PDB file of C-alpha atoms in Angstrom:
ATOM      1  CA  UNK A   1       3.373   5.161 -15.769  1.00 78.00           C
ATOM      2  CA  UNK A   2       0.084   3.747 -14.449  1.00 85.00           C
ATOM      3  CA  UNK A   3      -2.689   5.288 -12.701  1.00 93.00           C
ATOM      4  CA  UNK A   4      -5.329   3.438 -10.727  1.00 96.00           C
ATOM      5  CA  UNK A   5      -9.159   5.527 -10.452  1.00 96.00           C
ATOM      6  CA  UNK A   6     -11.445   5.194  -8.084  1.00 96.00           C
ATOM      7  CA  UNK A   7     -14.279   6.653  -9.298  1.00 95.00           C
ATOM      8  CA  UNK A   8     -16.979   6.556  -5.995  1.00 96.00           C
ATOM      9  CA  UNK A   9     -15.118   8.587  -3.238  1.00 94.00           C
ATOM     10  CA  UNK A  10     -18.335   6.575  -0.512  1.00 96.00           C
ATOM     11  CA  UNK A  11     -20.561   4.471  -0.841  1.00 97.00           C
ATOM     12  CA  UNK A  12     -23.336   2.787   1.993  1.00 97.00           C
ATOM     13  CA  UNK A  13     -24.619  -0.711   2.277  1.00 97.00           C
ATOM     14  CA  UNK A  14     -27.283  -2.494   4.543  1.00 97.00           C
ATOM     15  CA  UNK A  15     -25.770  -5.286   6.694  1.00 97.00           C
ATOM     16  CA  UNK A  16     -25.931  -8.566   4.636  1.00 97.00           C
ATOM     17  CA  UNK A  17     -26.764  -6.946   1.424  1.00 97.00           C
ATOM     18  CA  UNK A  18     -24.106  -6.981  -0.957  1.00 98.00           C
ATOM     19  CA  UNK A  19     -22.073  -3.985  -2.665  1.00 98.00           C
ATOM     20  CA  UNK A  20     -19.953  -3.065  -5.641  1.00 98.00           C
ATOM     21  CA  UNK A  21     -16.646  -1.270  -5.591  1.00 98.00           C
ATOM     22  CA  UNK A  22     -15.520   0.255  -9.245  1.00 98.00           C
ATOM     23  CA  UNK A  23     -11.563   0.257  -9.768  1.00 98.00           C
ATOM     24  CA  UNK A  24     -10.355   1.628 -13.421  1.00 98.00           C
ATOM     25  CA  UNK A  25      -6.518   1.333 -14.778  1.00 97.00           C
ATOM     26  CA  UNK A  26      -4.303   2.610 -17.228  1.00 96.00           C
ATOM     27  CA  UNK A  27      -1.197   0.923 -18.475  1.00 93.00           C
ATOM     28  CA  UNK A  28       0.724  -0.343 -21.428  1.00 91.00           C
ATOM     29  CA  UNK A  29       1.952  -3.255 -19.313  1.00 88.00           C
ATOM     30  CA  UNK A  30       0.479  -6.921 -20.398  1.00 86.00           C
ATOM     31  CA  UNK A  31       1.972  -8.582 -16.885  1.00 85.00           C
ATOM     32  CA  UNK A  32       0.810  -7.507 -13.449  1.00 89.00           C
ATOM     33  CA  UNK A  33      -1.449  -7.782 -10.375  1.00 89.00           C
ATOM     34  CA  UNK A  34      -4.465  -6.142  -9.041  1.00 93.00           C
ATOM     35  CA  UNK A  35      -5.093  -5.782  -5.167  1.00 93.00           C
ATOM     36  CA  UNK A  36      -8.159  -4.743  -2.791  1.00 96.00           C
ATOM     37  CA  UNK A  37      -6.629  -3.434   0.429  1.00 94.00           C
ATOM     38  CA  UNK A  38      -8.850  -3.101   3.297  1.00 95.00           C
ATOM     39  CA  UNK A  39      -7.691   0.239   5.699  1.00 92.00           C
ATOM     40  CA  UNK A  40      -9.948   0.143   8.538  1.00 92.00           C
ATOM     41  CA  UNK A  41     -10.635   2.738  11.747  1.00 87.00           C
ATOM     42  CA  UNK A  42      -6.846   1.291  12.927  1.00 85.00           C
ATOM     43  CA  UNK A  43      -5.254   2.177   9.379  1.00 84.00           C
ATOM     44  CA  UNK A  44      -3.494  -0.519   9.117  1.00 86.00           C
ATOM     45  CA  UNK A  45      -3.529  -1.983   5.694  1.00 89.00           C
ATOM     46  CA  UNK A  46      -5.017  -5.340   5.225  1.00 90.00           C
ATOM     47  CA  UNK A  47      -4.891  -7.152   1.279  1.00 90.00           C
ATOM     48  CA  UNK A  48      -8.318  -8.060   1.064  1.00 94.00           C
ATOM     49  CA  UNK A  49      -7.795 -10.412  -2.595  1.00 93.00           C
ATOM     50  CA  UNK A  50      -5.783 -10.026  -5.338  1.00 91.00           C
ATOM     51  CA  UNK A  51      -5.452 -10.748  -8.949  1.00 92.00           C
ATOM     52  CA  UNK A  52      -2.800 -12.089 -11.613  1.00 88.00           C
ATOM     53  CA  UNK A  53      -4.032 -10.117 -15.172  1.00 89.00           C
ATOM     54  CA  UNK A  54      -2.545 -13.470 -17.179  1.00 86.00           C
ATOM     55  CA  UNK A  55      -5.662 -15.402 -15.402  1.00 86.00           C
ATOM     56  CA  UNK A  56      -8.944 -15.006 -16.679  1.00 85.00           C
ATOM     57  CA  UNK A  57     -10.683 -16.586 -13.783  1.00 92.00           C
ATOM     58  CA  UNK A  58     -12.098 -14.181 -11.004  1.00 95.00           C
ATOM     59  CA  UNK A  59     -10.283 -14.485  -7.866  1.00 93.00           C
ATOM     60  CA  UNK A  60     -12.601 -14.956  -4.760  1.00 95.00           C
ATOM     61  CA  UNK A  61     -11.994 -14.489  -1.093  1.00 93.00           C
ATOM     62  CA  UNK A  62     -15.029 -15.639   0.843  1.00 95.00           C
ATOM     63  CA  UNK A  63     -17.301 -12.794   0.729  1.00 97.00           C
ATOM     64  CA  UNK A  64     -15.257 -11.346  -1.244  1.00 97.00           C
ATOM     65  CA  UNK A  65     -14.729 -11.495  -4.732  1.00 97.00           C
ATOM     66  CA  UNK A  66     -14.048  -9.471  -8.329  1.00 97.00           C
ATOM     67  CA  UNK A  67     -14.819  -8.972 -11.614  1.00 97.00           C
ATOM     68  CA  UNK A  68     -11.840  -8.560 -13.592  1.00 96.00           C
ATOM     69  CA  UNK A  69     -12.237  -7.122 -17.028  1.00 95.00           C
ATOM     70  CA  UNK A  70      -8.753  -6.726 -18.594  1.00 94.00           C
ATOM     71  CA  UNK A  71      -9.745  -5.107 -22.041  1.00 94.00           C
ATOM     72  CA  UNK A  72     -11.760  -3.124 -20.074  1.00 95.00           C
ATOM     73  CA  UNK A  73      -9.249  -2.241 -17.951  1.00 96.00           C
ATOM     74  CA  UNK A  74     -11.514  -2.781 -14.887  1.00 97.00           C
ATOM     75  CA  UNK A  75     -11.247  -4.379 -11.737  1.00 97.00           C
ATOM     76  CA  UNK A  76     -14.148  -4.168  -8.955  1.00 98.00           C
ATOM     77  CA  UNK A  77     -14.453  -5.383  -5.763  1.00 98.00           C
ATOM     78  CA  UNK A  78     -18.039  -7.012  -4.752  1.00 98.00           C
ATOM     79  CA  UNK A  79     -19.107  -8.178  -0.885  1.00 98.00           C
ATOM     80  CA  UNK A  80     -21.574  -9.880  -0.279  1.00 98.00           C
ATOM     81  CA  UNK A  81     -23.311 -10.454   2.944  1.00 97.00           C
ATOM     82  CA  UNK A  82     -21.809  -7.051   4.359  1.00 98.00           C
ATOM     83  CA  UNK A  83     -20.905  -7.266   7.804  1.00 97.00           C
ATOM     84  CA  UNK A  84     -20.293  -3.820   9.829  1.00 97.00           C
ATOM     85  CA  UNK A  85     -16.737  -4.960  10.508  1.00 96.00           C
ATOM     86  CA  UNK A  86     -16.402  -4.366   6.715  1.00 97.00           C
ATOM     87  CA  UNK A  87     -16.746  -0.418   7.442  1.00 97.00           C
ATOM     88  CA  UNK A  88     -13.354   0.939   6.100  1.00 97.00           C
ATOM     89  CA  UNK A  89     -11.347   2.748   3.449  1.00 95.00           C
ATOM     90  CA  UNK A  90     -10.776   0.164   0.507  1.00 97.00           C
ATOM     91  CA  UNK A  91      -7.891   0.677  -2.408  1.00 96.00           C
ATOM     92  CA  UNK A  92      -8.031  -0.836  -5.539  1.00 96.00           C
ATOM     93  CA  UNK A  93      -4.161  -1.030  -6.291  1.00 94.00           C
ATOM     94  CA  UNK A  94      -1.903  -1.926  -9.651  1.00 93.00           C
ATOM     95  CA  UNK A  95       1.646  -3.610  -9.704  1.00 89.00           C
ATOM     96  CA  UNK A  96       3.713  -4.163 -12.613  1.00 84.00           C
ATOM     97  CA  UNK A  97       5.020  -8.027 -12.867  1.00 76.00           C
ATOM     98  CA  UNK A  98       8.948  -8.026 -13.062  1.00 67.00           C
ATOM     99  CA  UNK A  99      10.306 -11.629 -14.095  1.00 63.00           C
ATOM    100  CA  UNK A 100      13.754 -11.072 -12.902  1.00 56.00           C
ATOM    101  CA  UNK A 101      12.852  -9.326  -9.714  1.00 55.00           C
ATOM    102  CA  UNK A 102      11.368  -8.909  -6.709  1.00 53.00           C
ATOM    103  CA  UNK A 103       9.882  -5.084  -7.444  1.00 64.00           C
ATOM    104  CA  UNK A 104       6.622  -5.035  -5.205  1.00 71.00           C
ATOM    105  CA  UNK A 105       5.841  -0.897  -6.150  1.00 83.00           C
ATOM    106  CA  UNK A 106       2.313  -0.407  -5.941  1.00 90.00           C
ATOM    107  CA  UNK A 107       0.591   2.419  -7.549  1.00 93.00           C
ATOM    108  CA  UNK A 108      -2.666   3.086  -5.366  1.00 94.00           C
ATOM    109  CA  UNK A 109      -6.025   4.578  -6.276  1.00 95.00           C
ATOM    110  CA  UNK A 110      -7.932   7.458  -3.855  1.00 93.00           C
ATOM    111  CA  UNK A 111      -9.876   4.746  -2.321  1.00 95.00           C
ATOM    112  CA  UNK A 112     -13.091   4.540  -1.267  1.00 96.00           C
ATOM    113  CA  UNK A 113     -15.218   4.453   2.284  1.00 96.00           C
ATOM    114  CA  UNK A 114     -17.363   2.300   3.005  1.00 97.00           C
ATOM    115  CA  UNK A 115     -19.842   2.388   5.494  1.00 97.00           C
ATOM    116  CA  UNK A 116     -21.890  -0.921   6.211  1.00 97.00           C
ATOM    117  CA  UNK A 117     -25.157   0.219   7.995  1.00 96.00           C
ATOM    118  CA  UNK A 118     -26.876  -1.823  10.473  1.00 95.00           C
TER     119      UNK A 118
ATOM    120  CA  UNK B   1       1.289  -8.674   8.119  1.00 44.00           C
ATOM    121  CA  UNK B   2       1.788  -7.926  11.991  1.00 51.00           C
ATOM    122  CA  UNK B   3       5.349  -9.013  11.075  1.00 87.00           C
ATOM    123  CA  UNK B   4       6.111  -5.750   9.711  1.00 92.00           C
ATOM    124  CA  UNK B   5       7.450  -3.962  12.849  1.00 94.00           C
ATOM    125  CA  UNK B   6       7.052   0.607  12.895  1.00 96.00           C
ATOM    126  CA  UNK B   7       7.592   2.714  15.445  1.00 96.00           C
ATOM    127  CA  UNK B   8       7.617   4.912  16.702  1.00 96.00           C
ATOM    128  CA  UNK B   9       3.535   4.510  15.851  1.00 95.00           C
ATOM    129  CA  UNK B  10       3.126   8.448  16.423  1.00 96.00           C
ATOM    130  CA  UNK B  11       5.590  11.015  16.670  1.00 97.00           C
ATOM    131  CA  UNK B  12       5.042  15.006  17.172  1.00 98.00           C
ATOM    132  CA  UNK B  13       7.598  17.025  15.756  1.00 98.00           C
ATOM    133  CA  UNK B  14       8.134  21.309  15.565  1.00 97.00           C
ATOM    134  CA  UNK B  15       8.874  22.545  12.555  1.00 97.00           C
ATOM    135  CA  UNK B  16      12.445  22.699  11.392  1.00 97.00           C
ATOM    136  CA  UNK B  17      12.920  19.451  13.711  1.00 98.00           C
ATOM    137  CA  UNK B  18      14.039  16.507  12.359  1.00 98.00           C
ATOM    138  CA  UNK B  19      11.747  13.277  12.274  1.00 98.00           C
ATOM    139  CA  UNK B  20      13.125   9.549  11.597  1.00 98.00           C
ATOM    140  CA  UNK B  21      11.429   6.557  11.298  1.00 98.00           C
ATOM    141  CA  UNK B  22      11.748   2.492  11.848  1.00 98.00           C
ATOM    142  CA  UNK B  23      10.865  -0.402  10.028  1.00 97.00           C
ATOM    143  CA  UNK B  24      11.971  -3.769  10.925  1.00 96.00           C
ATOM    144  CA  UNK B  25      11.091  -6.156   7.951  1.00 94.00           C
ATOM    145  CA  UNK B  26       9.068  -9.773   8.078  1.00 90.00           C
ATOM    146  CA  UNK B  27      11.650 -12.702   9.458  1.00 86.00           C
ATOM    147  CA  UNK B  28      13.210 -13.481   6.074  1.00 82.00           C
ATOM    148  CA  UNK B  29      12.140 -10.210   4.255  1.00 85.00           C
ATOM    149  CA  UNK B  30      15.569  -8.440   2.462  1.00 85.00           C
ATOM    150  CA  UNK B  31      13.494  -5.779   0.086  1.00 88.00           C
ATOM    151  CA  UNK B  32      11.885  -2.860   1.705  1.00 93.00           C
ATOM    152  CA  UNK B  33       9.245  -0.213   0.460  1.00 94.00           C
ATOM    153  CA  UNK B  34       8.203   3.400   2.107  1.00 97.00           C
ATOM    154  CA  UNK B  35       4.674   4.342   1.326  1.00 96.00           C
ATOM    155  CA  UNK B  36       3.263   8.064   2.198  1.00 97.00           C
ATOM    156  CA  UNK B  37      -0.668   8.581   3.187  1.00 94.00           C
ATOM    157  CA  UNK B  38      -1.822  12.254   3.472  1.00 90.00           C
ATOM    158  CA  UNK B  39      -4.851  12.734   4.697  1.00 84.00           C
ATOM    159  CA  UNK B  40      -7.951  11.675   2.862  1.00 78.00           C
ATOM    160  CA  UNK B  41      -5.597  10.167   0.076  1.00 83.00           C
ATOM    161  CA  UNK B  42      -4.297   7.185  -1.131  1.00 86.00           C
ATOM    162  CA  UNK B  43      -0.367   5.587  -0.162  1.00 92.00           C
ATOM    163  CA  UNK B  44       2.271   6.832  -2.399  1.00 95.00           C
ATOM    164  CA  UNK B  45       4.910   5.251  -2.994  1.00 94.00           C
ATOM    165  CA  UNK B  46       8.111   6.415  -1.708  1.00 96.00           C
ATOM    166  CA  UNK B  47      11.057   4.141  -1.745  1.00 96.00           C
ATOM    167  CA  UNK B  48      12.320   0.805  -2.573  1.00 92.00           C
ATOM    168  CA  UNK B  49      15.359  -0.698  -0.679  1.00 92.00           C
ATOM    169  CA  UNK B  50      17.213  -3.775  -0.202  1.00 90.00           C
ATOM    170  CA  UNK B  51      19.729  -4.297   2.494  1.00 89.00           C
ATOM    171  CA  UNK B  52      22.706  -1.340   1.927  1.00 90.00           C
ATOM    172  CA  UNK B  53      21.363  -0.211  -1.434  1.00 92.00           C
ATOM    173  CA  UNK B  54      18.182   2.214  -2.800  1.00 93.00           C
ATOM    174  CA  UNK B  55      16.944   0.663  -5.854  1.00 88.00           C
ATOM    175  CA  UNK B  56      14.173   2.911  -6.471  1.00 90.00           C
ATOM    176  CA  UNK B  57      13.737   6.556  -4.978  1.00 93.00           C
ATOM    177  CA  UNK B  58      11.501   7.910  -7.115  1.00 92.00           C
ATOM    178  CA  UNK B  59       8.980   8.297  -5.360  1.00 93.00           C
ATOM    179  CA  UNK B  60      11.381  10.381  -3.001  1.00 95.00           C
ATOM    180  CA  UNK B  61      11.010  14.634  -2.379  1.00 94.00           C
ATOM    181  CA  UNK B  62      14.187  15.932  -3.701  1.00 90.00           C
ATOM    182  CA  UNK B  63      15.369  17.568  -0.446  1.00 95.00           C
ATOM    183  CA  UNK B  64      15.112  16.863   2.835  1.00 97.00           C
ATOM    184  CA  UNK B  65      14.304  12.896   2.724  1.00 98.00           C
ATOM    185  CA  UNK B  66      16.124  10.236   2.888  1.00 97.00           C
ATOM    186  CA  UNK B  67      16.120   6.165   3.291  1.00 97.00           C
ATOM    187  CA  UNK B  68      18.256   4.072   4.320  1.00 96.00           C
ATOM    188  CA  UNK B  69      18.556  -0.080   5.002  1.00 95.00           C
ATOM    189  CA  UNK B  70      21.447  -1.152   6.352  1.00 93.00           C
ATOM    190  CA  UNK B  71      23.232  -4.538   6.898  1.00 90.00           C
ATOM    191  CA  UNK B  72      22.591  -4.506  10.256  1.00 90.00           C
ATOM    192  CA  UNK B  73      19.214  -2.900  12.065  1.00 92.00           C
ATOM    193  CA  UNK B  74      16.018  -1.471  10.982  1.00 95.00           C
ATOM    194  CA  UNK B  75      14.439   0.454   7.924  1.00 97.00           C
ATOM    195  CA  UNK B  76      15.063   4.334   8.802  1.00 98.00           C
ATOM    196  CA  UNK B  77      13.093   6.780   6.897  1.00 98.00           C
ATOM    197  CA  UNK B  78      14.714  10.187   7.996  1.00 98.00           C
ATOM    198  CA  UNK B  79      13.020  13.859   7.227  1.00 98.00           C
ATOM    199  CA  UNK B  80      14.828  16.844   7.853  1.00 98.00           C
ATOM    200  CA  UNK B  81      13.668  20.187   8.872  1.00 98.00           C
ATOM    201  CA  UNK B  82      10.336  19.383   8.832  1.00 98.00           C
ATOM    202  CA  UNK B  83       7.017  20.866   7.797  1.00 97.00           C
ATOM    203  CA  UNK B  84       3.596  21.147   8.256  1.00 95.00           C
ATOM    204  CA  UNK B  85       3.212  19.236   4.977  1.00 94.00           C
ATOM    205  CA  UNK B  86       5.410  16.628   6.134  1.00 96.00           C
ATOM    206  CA  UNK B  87       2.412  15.465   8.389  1.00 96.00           C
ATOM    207  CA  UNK B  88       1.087  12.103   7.266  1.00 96.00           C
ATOM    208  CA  UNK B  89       0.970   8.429   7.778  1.00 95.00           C
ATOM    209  CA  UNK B  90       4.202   6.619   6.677  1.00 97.00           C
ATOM    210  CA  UNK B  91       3.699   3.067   6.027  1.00 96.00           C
ATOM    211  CA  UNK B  92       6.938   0.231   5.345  1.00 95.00           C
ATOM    212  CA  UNK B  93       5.755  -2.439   3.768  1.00 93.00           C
ATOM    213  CA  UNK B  94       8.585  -5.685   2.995  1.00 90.00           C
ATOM    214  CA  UNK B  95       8.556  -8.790   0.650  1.00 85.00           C
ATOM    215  CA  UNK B  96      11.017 -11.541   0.624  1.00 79.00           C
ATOM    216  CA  UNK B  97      13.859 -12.448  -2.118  1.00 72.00           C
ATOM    217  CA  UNK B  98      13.157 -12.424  -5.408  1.00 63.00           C
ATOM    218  CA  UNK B  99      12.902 -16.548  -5.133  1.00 49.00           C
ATOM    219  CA  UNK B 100       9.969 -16.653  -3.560  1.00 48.00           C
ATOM    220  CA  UNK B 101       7.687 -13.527  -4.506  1.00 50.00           C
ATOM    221  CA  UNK B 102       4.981 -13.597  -7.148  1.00 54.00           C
ATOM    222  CA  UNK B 103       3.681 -10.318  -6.685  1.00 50.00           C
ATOM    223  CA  UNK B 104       1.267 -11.047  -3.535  1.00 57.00           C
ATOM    224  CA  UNK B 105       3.943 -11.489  -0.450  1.00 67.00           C
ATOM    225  CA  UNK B 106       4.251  -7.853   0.262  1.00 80.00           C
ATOM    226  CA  UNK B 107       3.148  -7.110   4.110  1.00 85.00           C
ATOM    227  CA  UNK B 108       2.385  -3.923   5.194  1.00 90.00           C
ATOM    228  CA  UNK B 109       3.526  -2.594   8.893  1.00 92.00           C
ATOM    229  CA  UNK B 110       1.129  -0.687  10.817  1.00 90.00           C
ATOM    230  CA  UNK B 111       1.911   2.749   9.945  1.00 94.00           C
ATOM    231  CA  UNK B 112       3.662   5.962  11.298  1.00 96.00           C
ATOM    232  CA  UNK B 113       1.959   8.853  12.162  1.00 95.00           C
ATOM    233  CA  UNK B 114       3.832  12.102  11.770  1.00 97.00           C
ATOM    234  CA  UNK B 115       2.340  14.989  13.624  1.00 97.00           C
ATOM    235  CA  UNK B 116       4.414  18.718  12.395  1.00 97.00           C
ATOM    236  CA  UNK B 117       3.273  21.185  15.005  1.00 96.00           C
TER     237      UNK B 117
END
């Protein structure tokens, strides 16, 4: 089984300064993908990037980007130029690549707020 | 990921009532998933369906839930007898055939929010 850990339950930023989010995994799986989800004031969820583990290359989103380590087993989320419309609950989130199906289970971490200051 | 169609968006329930839910996938969507939210948590997942058959429940309480997807209509997550535990956020999320998913087309609706009075 896989567990996801989010190891800063909040963290603050100044508007247009730029912030780190830590994500940590555990699993014996060599396929899968790595998500930010965005879950603002409205709670719906929103996939902020995401990442394919066989790709060594960061993924980047605009302001968005992260820093995948995969021996590490570590995945973090970094915005830059924070804007206060960034304020929101943000899960780091693991899925298990299946090459003869369409499974889409994610396995979700405790998340993290995040509170963009003006 | 509007696409993804819930409702009812809130719903108050007594306890011992019984509470069901709807989720109409994305246009072209067949595989549907059931996510639970408590409060101040993370989604867990609940389900996994595709139309007329539960492929993975694990994720299910042993008694008084159940999912189905039939050929015809909406998602329905049903809870039975409800409790005050039962009260959460219940979030369907879908992802087309197996064809054309690579592991990022899943779409989350906008949520359910279960009230157990």
């Amino acid at each position: 089984a896989q567990t996801v850990t989010q190891s800063q339950p909040e963290m603050s930023v100044q508007e247009a300064e730029t912030v780190t989010l830590s994500c940590t995994y555990d699993t014996s799986e060599n396929n899968y993908y790595l998500f930010w989800y965005k879950q603002p004031p409205s709670r719906q969820m929103i996939l902020v990037i995401r990442q394919e583990a066989y790709k060594q290359q960061n993924a980047t989103e605009n302001r968005f980007s992260v820093n995948f380590q995969k021996a590490a087993k570590s995945f973090s989320l970094k915005i830059s130029d924070s804007q206060l419309g960034d304020t929101a609950m943000y899960f780091c989130a693991f899925m298990k690549r299946m090459e003869d199906s369409s499974y889409g289970k994610l396995t979700f971490g405790q998340g993290t707020i995040l509170t963009v200051h003006p | 990921n509007a696409g993804v169609m819930q409702n009812p968006r809130h719903l108050v329930r007594r306890r011992g009532q019984e509470a069901r839910l709807r989720c109409s996938p994305m246009k072209g969507h067949s595989h549907v998933y059931w996510y639970r939210q408590l409060p101040e948590e993370g989604l867990k997942f609940m389900v996994y369906l595709q139309k007329e058959n539960i492929i993975d429940e694990s994720g299910m309480p042993k008694e008084r839930f159940s999912a189905e997807f039939p050929k015809e209509g909406p998602s329905i997550l049903r809870i039975q007898q409800v409790v005050r535990g039962d009260s959460a956020a219940y979030f369907c999320a879908s992802s087309p055939p197996r064809q054309a998913i690579i592991g990022n087309t899943i779409y989350f609706g906008e949520g359910s929010w279960l009230t157990v009075v």
